[in-house]
Amino acid sequence: MMASRRAQLVRGGWLVLGGVSLVLGFVGLFLPLLPTTPFVLLAAACFSRGSERCERWLLEHPRFGPSIRDWREHRALPLRAKQLAIVMMAVSCVAAALVMTRLRWLPALVCLGVACWLWRLPTREAIRR
């Protein structure tokens, strides 16, 4: 019985983490500092461990489902998602540099690293040809 209770707690934790990630991804649709795609991918990974129903809903979602499936099958993202993420990170870095007084270079450094990693990932259109 103890193992069953532990398994329920672990699944609940994955479900909560998936829900928080999905909310952050949704907020990222409106705030340039939060990237939507990585949070949605994280939510899908968490839901795969915590709730089959939530995972299925996310995979069947018309907007998020194709990106998640491409990521799982090919570790690929749509070109538009890559371009939009990099542009929004650049805009966010400029805004952060204007607002911050100390360490104003730090967001740019982090965004540069993320942009390099993101750009090196396979692109969905390139895989399907």
XYZ file of C-alpha atoms in Angstrom:
129
model
C 0.000 0.000 0.000
C 2.906 2.342 0.722
C 4.303 1.947 -2.805
C 0.878 2.723 -4.274
C 0.597 5.933 -2.234
C 4.102 6.946 -3.284
C 3.282 6.318 -6.951
C 0.172 8.495 -6.627
C 2.216 11.311 -5.098
C 4.828 11.083 -7.847
C 2.154 11.131 -10.565
C 0.500 14.083 -8.838
C 3.808 15.921 -8.768
C 4.303 15.363 -12.507
C 0.743 16.549 -13.111
C 1.288 19.735 -11.112
C 4.626 20.413 -12.805
C 2.994 19.865 -16.197
C 0.170 22.241 -15.309
C 2.585 24.945 -14.140
C 4.651 24.524 -17.310
C 1.549 24.790 -19.473
C 0.425 27.962 -17.674
C 3.896 29.485 -18.136
C 3.780 28.543 -21.818
C 0.378 30.218 -22.148
C 1.663 33.358 -20.424
C 4.615 33.229 -22.825
C 2.194 33.807 -25.695
C 1.760 37.342 -24.354
C 5.060 38.090 -22.615
C 8.200 38.096 -24.733
C 10.449 37.092 -21.826
C 8.768 33.695 -21.485
C 9.230 31.308 -24.405
C 6.084 29.308 -25.148
C 7.452 26.268 -26.986
C 9.914 24.974 -24.342
C 7.280 25.222 -21.610
C 4.707 23.383 -23.735
C 7.260 20.662 -24.521
C 8.056 20.389 -20.814
C 4.347 20.175 -20.004
C 3.948 17.316 -22.484
C 6.896 15.472 -20.942
C 5.477 15.930 -17.441
C 1.971 14.894 -18.495
C 3.391 11.735 -20.092
C 4.457 10.712 -16.592
C 1.517 12.131 -14.650
C -1.680 12.009 -16.714
C -2.431 10.150 -19.926
C -5.582 12.225 -20.366
C -3.738 15.557 -20.155
C -0.971 14.288 -22.431
C -3.507 13.111 -25.014
C -5.319 16.470 -24.857
C -2.061 18.323 -25.443
C -0.990 16.015 -28.282
C -4.370 16.449 -29.983
C -4.409 20.227 -29.499
C -4.505 21.882 -32.945
C -1.880 24.511 -32.079
C 0.523 22.687 -29.768
C 0.121 19.062 -30.868
C 2.099 19.198 -34.142
C 5.127 20.816 -32.489
C 5.128 18.283 -29.659
C 4.858 15.338 -32.055
C 7.653 16.714 -34.249
C 9.822 17.221 -31.189
C 9.218 13.683 -29.981
C 9.708 12.058 -33.373
C 12.538 14.158 -34.798
C 13.661 16.605 -32.098
C 12.604 19.247 -34.619
C 10.812 22.589 -34.374
C 9.023 24.592 -37.048
C 11.151 27.280 -38.663
C 8.588 29.927 -37.728
C 8.783 28.951 -34.043
C 12.572 29.239 -34.115
C 12.504 32.612 -35.854
C 9.815 34.023 -33.587
C 11.586 32.811 -30.440
C 14.883 34.387 -31.486
C 13.271 37.699 -32.460
C 11.332 37.851 -29.192
C 14.466 37.047 -27.196
C 16.311 39.859 -28.985
C 13.503 42.317 -28.232
C 13.459 41.164 -24.608
C 17.222 41.608 -24.309
C 17.027 45.169 -25.601
C 14.188 45.935 -23.186
C 16.108 44.352 -20.300
C 19.229 46.350 -21.161
C 17.205 49.566 -21.074
C 15.602 48.751 -17.727
C 18.387 47.009 -15.827
C 21.184 48.951 -14.165
C 23.417 46.068 -13.125
C 24.201 42.916 -15.043
C 22.379 44.223 -18.124
C 24.529 41.934 -20.264
C 23.326 38.754 -18.516
C 19.969 38.378 -20.356
C 21.751 38.864 -23.684
C 24.308 36.191 -22.806
C 21.645 33.683 -21.771
C 19.507 34.459 -24.837
C 22.514 34.092 -27.118
C 23.184 30.631 -25.727
C 19.534 29.609 -26.082
C 19.372 31.060 -29.612
C 22.464 29.103 -30.701
C 21.045 25.871 -29.273
C 17.635 26.554 -30.811
C 19.002 27.358 -34.252
C 21.084 24.165 -34.354
C 18.015 21.968 -33.765
C 16.544 20.350 -36.861
C 13.793 22.298 -38.572
C 10.466 20.569 -39.172
C 10.175 21.577 -42.841
C 13.677 20.293 -43.591
C 12.855 16.847 -42.155
C 9.613 16.336 -44.078
C 11.109 16.980 -47.543
